Coordinates of C-alpha atoms in Angstrom, one line a residue:
Chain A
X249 CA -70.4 136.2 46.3
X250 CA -72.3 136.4 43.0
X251 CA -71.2 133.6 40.3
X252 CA -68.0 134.7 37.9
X253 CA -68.5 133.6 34.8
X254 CA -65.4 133.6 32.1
X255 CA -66.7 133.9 28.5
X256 CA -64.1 132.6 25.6
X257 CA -64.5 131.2 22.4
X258 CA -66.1 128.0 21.6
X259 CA -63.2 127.1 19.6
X260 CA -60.2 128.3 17.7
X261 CA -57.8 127.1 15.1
X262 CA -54.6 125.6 16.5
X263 CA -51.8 128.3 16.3
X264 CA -53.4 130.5 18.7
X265 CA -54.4 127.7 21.4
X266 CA -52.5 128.4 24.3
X267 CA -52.6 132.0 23.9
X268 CA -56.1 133.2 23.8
X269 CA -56.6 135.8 26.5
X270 CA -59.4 133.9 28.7
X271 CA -55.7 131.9 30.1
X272 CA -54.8 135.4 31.8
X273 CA -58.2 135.5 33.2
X274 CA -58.4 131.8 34.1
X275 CA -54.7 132.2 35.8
X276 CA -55.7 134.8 38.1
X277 CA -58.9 133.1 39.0
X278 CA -56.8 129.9 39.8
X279 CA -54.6 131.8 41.3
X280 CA -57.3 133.4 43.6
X281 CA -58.8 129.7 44.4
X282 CA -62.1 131.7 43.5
X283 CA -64.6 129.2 41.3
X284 CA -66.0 130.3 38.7
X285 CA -67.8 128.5 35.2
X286 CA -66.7 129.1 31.5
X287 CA -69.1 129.7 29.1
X288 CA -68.7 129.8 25.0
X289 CA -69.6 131.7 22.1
X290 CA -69.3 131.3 18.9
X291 CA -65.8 131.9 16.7
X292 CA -67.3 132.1 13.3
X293 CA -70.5 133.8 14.0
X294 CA -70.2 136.6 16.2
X295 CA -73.8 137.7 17.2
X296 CA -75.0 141.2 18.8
X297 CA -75.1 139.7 22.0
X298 CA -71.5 138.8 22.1
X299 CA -71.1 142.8 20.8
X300 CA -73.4 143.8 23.6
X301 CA -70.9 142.1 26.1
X302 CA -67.7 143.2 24.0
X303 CA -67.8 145.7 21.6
X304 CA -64.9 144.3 19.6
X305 CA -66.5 141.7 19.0
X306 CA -63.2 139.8 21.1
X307 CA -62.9 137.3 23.9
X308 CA -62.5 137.2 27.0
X309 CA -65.4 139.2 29.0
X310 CA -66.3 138.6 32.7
X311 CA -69.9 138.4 34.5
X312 CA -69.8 138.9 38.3
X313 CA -73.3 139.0 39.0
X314 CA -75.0 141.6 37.4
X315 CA -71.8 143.1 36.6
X316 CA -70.0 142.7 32.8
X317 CA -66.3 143.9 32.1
X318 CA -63.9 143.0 29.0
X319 CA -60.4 144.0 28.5
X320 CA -58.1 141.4 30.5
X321 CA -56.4 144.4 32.2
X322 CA -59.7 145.7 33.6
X323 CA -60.8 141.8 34.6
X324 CA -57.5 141.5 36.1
X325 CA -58.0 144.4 38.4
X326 CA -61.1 143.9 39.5
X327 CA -60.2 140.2 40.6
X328 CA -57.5 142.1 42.5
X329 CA -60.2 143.2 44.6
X330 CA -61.8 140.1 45.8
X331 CA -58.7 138.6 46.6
X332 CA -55.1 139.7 47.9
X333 CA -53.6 136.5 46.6
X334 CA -53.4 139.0 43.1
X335 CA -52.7 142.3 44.5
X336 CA -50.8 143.0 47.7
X337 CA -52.8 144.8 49.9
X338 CA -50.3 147.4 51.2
X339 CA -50.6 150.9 49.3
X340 CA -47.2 150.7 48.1
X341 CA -47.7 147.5 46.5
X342 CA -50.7 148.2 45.4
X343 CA -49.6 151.0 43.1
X344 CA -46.7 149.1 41.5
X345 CA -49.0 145.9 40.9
X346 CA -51.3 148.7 38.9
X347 CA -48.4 150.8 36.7
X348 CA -46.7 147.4 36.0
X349 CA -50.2 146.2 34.8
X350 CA -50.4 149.3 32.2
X351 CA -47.0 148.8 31.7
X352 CA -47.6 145.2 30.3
X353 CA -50.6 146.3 28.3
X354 CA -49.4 149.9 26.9
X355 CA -45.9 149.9 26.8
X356 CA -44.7 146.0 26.1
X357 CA -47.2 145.0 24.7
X358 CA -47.8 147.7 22.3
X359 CA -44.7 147.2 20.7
X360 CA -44.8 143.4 20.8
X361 CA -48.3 142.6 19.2
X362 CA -47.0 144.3 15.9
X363 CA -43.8 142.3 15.9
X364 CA -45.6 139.2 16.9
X365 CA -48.2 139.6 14.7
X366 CA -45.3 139.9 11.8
X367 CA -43.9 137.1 13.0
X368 CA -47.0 135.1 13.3
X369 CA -47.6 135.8 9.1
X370 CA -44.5 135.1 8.2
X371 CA -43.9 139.3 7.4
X372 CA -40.7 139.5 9.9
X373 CA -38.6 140.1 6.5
X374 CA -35.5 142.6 5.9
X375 CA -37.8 145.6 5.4
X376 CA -37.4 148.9 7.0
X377 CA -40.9 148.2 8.5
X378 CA -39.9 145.1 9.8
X379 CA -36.6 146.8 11.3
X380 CA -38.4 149.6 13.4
X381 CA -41.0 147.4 14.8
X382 CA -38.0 144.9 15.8
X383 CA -35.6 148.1 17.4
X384 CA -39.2 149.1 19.2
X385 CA -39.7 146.0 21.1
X386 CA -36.2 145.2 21.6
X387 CA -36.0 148.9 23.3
X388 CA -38.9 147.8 25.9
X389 CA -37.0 144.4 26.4
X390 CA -34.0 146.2 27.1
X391 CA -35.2 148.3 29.5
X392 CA -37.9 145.3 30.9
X393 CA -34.3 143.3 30.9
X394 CA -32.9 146.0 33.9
X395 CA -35.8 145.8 35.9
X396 CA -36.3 142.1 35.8
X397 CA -32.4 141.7 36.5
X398 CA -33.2 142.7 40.3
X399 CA -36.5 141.3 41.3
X400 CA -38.0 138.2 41.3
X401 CA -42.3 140.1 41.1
X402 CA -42.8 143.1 39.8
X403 CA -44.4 144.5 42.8
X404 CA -42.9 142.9 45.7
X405 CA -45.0 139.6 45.3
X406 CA -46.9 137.2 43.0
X407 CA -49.7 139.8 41.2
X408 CA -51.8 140.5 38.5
X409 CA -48.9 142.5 36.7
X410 CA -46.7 139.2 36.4
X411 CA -49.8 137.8 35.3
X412 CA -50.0 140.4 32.1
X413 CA -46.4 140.9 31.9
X414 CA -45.5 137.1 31.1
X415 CA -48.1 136.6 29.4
X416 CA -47.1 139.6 26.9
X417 CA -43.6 138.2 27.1
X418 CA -44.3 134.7 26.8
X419 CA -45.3 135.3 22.8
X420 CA -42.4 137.1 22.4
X421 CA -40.5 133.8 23.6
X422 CA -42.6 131.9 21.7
X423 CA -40.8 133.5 18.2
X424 CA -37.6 133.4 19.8
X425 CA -37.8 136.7 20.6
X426 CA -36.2 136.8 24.0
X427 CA -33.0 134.8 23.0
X428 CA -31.0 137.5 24.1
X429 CA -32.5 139.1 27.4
X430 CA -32.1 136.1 30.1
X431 CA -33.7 137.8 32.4
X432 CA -37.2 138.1 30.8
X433 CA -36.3 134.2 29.8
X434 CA -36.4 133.3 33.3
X435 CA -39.2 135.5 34.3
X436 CA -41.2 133.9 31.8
X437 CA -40.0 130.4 33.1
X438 CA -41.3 131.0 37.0
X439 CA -44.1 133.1 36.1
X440 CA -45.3 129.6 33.8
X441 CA -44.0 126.9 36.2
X442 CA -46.7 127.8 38.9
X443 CA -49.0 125.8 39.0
X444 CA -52.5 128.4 38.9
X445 CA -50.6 128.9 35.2
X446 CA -50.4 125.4 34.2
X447 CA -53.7 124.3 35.2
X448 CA -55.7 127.9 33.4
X449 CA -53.1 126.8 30.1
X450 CA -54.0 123.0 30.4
X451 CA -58.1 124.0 30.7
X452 CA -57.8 126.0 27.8
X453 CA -55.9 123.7 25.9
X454 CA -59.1 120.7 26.7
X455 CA -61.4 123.3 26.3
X456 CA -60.9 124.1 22.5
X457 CA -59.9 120.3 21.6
X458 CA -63.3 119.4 23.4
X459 CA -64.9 121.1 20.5
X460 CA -62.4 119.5 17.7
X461 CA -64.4 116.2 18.7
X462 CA -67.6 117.9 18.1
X463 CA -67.1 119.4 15.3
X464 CA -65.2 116.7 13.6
Chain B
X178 CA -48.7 167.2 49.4
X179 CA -47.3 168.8 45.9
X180 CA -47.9 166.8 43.1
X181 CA -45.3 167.2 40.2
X182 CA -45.1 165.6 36.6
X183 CA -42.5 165.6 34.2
X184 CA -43.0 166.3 30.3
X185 CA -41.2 167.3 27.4
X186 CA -39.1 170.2 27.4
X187 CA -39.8 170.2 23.9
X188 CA -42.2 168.1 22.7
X189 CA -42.2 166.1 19.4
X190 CA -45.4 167.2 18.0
X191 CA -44.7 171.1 19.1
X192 CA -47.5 171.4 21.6
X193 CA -50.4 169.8 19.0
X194 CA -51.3 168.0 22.9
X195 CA -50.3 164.6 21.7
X196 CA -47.7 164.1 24.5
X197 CA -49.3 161.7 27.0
X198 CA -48.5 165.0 29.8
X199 CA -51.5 166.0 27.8
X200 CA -53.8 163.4 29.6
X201 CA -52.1 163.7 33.1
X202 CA -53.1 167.4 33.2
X203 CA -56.7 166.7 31.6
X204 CA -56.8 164.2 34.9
X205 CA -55.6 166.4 37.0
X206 CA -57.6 169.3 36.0
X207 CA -60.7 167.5 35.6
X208 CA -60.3 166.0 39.7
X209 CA -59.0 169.9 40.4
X210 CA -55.4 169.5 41.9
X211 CA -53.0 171.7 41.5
X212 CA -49.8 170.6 40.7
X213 CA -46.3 171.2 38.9
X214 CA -44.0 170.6 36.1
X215 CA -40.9 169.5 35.9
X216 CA -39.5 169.6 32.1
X217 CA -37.0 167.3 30.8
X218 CA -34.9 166.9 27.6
X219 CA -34.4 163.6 25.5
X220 CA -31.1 163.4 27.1
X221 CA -32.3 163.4 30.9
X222 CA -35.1 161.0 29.8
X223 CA -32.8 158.3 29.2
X224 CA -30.2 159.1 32.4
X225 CA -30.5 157.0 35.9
X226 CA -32.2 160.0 37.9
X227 CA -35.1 159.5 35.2
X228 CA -35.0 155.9 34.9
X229 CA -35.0 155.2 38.6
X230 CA -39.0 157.4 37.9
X231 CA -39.4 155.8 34.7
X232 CA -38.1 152.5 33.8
X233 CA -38.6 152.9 29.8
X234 CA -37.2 155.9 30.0
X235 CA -40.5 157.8 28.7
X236 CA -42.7 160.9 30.4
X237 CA -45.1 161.7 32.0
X238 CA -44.1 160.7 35.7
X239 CA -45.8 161.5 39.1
X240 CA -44.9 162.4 42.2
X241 CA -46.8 163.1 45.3
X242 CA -44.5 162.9 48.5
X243 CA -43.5 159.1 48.5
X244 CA -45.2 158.3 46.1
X245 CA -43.9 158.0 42.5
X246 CA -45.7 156.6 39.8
X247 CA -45.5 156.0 35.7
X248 CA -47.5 154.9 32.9
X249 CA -50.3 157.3 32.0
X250 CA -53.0 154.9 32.6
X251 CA -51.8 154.0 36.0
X252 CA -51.8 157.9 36.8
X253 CA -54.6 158.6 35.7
X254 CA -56.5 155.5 37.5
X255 CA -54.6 156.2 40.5
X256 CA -56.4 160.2 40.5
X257 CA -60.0 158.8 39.6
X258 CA -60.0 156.6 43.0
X259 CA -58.8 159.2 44.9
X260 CA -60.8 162.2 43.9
X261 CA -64.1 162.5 42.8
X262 CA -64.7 163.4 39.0
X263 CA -63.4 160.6 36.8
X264 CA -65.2 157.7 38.4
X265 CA -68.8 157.3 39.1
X266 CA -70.1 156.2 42.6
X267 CA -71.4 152.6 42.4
X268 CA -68.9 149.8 41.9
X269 CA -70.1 148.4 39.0
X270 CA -70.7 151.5 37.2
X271 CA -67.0 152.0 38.1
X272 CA -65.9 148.8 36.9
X273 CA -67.4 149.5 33.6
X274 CA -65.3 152.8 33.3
X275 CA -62.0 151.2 34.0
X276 CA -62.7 148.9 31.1
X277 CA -63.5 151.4 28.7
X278 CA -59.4 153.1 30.1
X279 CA -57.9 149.3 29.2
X280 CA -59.9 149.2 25.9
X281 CA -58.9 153.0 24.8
X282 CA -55.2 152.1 25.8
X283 CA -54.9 148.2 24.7
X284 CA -57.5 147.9 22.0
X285 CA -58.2 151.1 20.4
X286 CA -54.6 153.0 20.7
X287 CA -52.7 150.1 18.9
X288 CA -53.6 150.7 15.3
X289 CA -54.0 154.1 15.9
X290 CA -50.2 154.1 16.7
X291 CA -49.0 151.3 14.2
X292 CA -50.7 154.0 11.6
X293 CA -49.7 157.2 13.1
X294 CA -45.6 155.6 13.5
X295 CA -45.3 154.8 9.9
X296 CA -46.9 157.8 8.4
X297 CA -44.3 159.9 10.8
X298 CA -41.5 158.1 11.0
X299 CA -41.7 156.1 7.9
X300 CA -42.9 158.4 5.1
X301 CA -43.9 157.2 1.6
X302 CA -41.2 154.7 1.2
X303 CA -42.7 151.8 -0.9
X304 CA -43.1 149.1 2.0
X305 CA -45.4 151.7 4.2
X306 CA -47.3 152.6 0.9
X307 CA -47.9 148.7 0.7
X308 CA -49.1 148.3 4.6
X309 CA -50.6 151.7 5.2
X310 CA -53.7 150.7 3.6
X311 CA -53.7 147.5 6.0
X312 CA -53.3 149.3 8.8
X313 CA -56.0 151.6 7.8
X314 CA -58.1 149.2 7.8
X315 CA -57.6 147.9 11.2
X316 CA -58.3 151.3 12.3
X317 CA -61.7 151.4 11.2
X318 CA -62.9 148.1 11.8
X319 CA -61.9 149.4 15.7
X320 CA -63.6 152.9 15.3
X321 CA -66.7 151.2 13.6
X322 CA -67.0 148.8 16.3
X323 CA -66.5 151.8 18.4
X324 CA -69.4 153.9 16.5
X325 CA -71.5 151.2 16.9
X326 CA -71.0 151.2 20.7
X327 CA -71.4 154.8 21.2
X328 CA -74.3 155.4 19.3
X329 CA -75.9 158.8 20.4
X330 CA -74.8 158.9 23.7
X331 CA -72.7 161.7 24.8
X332 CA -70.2 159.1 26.9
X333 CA -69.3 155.8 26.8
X334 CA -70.8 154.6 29.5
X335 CA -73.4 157.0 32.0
X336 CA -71.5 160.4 32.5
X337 CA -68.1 161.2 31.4
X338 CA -65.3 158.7 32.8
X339 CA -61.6 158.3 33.3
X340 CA -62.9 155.7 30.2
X341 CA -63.6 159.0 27.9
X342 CA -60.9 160.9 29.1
X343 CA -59.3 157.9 27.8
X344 CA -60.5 157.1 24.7
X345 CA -60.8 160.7 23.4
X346 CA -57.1 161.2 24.0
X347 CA -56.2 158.2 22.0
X348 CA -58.8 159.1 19.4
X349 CA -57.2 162.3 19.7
X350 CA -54.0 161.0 17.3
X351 CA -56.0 160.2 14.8
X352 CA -57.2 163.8 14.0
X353 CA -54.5 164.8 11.1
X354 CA -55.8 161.3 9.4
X355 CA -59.0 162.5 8.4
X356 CA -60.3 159.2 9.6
X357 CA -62.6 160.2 12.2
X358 CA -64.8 162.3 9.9
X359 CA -65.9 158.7 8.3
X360 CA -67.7 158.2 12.0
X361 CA -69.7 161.3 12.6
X362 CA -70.8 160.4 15.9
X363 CA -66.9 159.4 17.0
X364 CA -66.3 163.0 15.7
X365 CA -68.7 164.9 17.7
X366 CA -67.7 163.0 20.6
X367 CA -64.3 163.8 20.3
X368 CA -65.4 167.6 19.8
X369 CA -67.2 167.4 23.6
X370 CA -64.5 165.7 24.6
X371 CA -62.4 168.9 23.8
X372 CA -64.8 171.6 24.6
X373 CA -64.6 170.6 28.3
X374 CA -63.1 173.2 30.2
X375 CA -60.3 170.5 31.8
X376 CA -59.3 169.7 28.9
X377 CA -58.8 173.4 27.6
X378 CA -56.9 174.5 30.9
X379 CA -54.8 171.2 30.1
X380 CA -54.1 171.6 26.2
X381 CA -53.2 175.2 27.1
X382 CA -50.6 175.0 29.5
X383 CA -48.9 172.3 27.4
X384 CA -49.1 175.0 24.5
X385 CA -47.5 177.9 26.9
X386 CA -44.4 175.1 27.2
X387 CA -43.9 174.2 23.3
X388 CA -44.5 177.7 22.2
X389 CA -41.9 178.9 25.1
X390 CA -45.1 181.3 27.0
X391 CA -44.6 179.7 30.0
X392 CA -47.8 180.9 32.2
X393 CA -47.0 183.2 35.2
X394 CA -43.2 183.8 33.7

C-alpha cells in the first residue's frame, strides 16, 4: 500500500486545538490501525502549494500515493475503502454509513458552524439573527435527538458517519449546546471515549504544543 | 426496479430549480434512469410515514425496491457508482470528483446559504443590514478561491463530475445575488453547467410541477 500522508497545520492558536479537522482524519486512520505520517504547513503563510493541494487554502488534505483529496468527508470515504473497520461491508450498511456522512456534513453541520461560529465570537446575543440560527440547529438536534434515542451507530456499527457526526456535535457540546438533547450527550460521550478518538485528539493536542516550544 | 423521489408539492422558490429534487433529477438524467415522483406537502414532510424516509423531515428521498435513501449528496453519490456518467473510470480520478461533491456541499454551500437565508427570510431589518456585508464577504473569498481553481477549464477536475453537478447546483443559489458576475469564469461555468441537456430535461420537469403542467397529464 502506498504511504498516507495527513497534512494539517503547523500550528494554531489555542481555542481551536482540539477541533481542527486533521482529528477526524487522524480518528479514522487510528481507527483503521492503518500507519500513516503527518506532515505541516504553514498557518500564517499559506503558499500556492498548499492552494495546489487545497483550494481553500484549509487543512486537512490526504496523499495516498500519487493520489491527493481534501474535504474530511471525501478522506473519510475513501479510508472506508481500505478498511471495513470504518464502513461495514454489507450493502445495506454501506449506504446508511454514506447518507449519515452527508447528513453530518450538509444537514448538522450546516446549521451548527453558523451558531458555533456566533458562539465562538461572542455574537450568540438576543437578535433575531441570533434567534433563527439557534431555532435551525436546535430543529436538526431535535430530530438527530429521535434517531439517536434508538441506536447506539448510525449505521449498524462503529463508521465513518459517527466519526463526522460527533465530531459536528461535539462543538455544539462544547458551547453547551446539547444541554437539552441527552441523547446526542451520550452519543458524543461513546463516540469520544474510544480509544482511536483519544489517541487522534491527544496527537493533535502534542502536535500544535510541539510547535509552541519552537516558536517560543 | 422503479426508482421514485419525493419533492415538493409546491416548492418554495416556485419552480426557479432551487429545490434539492432539482439535483436528484440532473443525476438521474445525466446516468439515464427513468424514474418517478412522488409529491408531498409541508404537512406530510413532517408526519412518521415521511420521517421513517427522511429523518429531518426534508425532500428529496429515494427509493429503489429495498432500498431507501436521503440526503442529496448521498443520492447522488450513490447513482455515480452505479451508473456510468457522473464518475470517471480510474480511482483516483474518481476520488478527486467525490472531493469536489464534499467541497460544493460542506465548503462552498455554507455562505452561500447563511446569505441566501437572511436576504429571504430575514429582510432588511437592521441586524441583517449589519452582517449581510459579512457574509458577503465570506462568499467571495470562497468563489475567488474557487476562480482561481477553475481557471479556464471547462470542469473542475478532467470531464464533467458528480463534483460539477455539484458545485454548479450550489453555485446555482447564488444567481439572484448578482455575485457570480464578479467571477467571469465561475459565470460561464455555471452557464455550461445549465446548457447541458440533463440538466434542461431536469429543470423542466420540476417547472411542469410548480407551474401545475404536469408532463404527460
Amino acid at each position: 500500500m502506498a504511504e498516507l500522508t495527513l497534512t494539517t497545520f503547523d500550528w494554531v492558536p489555542e481555542l481551536p486545538r482540539g477541533f481542527v479537522r486533521d482529528l477526524r482524519v487522524r480518528w479514522a486512520l487510528e481507527e483503521a490501525g492503518l500507519p500513516y505520517r503527518v506532515a505541516s504547513v504553514p498557518f500564517g503563510d499559506r503558499k500556492p502549494e498548499h492552494f495546489a493541494h487545497q483550494p481553500f487554502g484549509q487543512v486537512p488534505w490526504l496523499t495516498d500515493g500519487d493520489l491527493s483529496i481534501f474535504e474530511s468527508g471525501a478522506i473519510l470515504l475513501h479510508l472506508g475503502q481500505l478498511s471495513a473497520a470504518l464502513i461495514p461491508p454489507d450493502p445495506r450498511g454501506r449506504s446508511e454509513a454514506t447518507e449519515w456522512v452527508f447528513a453530518a456534513l450538509n444537514s448538522v453541520e450546516m446549521a451548527s458552524l453558523p451558531w458555533a461560529l456566533l458562539k465562538f465570537t461572542g455574537n450568540a446575543s438576543d437578535t433575531p439573527g441570533w434567534k433563527f440560527l439557534d431555532d435551525f440547529l436546535k430543529l436538526r438536534l431535535k430530530h438527530m435527538e429521535a434517531a439517536l434515542a434508538g441506536r447506539e451507530w448510525l449505521a449498524g456499527s462503529f463508521s465513518v458517519a459517527d466519526i463526522l457526526m460527533s465530531d459536528v456535535l461535539r462543538l455544539v457540546d462544547r458551547f453547551d449546546g446539547l444541554a437539552e438533547y441527552s441523547a446526542c450527550r451520550d452519543y458524543v460521550a461513546r463516540a469520544t471515549a474510544r480509544p482511536a478518538f483519544v489517541k487522534a485528539r491527544a496527537d493533535q493536542m502534542a502536535h500544535f504544543a510541539a510547535a509552541d516550544g519552537r516558536t517560543g | 426496479m422503479t426508482i421514485i423521489i419525493t419533492a415538493f408539492e409546491r416548492s418554495p422558490d416556485g419552480g426557479m430549480g432551487l429545490a434539492r429534487d432539482t439535483r436528484v433529477r440532473w443525476a438521474l438524467e445525466e446516468v439515464r434512469q427513468p424514474y418517478g415522483v412522488r409529491l408531498v406537502s409541508f404537512r406530510a414532510m413532517k408526519e412518521p410515514a415521511h420521517l421513517a424516509l427522511h429523518p429531518f423531515g426534508q425532500i428529496p428521498t429515494y427509493e429503489e425496491g429495498d432500498l431507501a435513501l436521503f440526503e442529496t449528496g448521498s443520492i447522488v453519490f450513490h447513482l455515480a457508482e452505479r451508473h456510468a456518467g457522473l464518475l470517471p473510470d480510474d480511482a483516483d480520478a474518481r476520488a478527486r470528483a467525490i472531493t469536489w461533491v464534499f467541497a460544493a456541499l460542506n465548503t462552498v454551500e455554507p455562505p452561500i446559504l447563511e446569505l441566501v437565508t437572511a436576504k429571504i427570510f430575514e429582510g432588511d431589518r437592521p441586524w441583517t443590514k449589519e452582517r449581510l456585508p459579512l457574509v458577503e464577504d465570506r462568499v467571495r473569498e470562497r468563489l475567488k478561491q474557487l476562480s482561481a481553481r477553475l481557471g479556464r477549464a471547462d470542469w473542475l477536475d478532467g470531464g464533467f463530475s458528480a463534483g460539477d453537478l455539484m458545485m454548479v447546483s450550489v453555485l446555482l443559489r447564488l444567481k439572484p445575488s448578482g455575485l457570480l458576475n464578479e467571477y467571469p469564469n465561475l459565470a460561464a461555468y455555471l452557464a455550461r453547467g445549465e446548457a447541458r441537456p440533463a440538466y434542461k430535461r431536469a429543470f423542466d420537469a420540476q417547472l411542469a410541477v410548480n407551474t401545475g403542467k404536469l408532463p404527460g397529464g
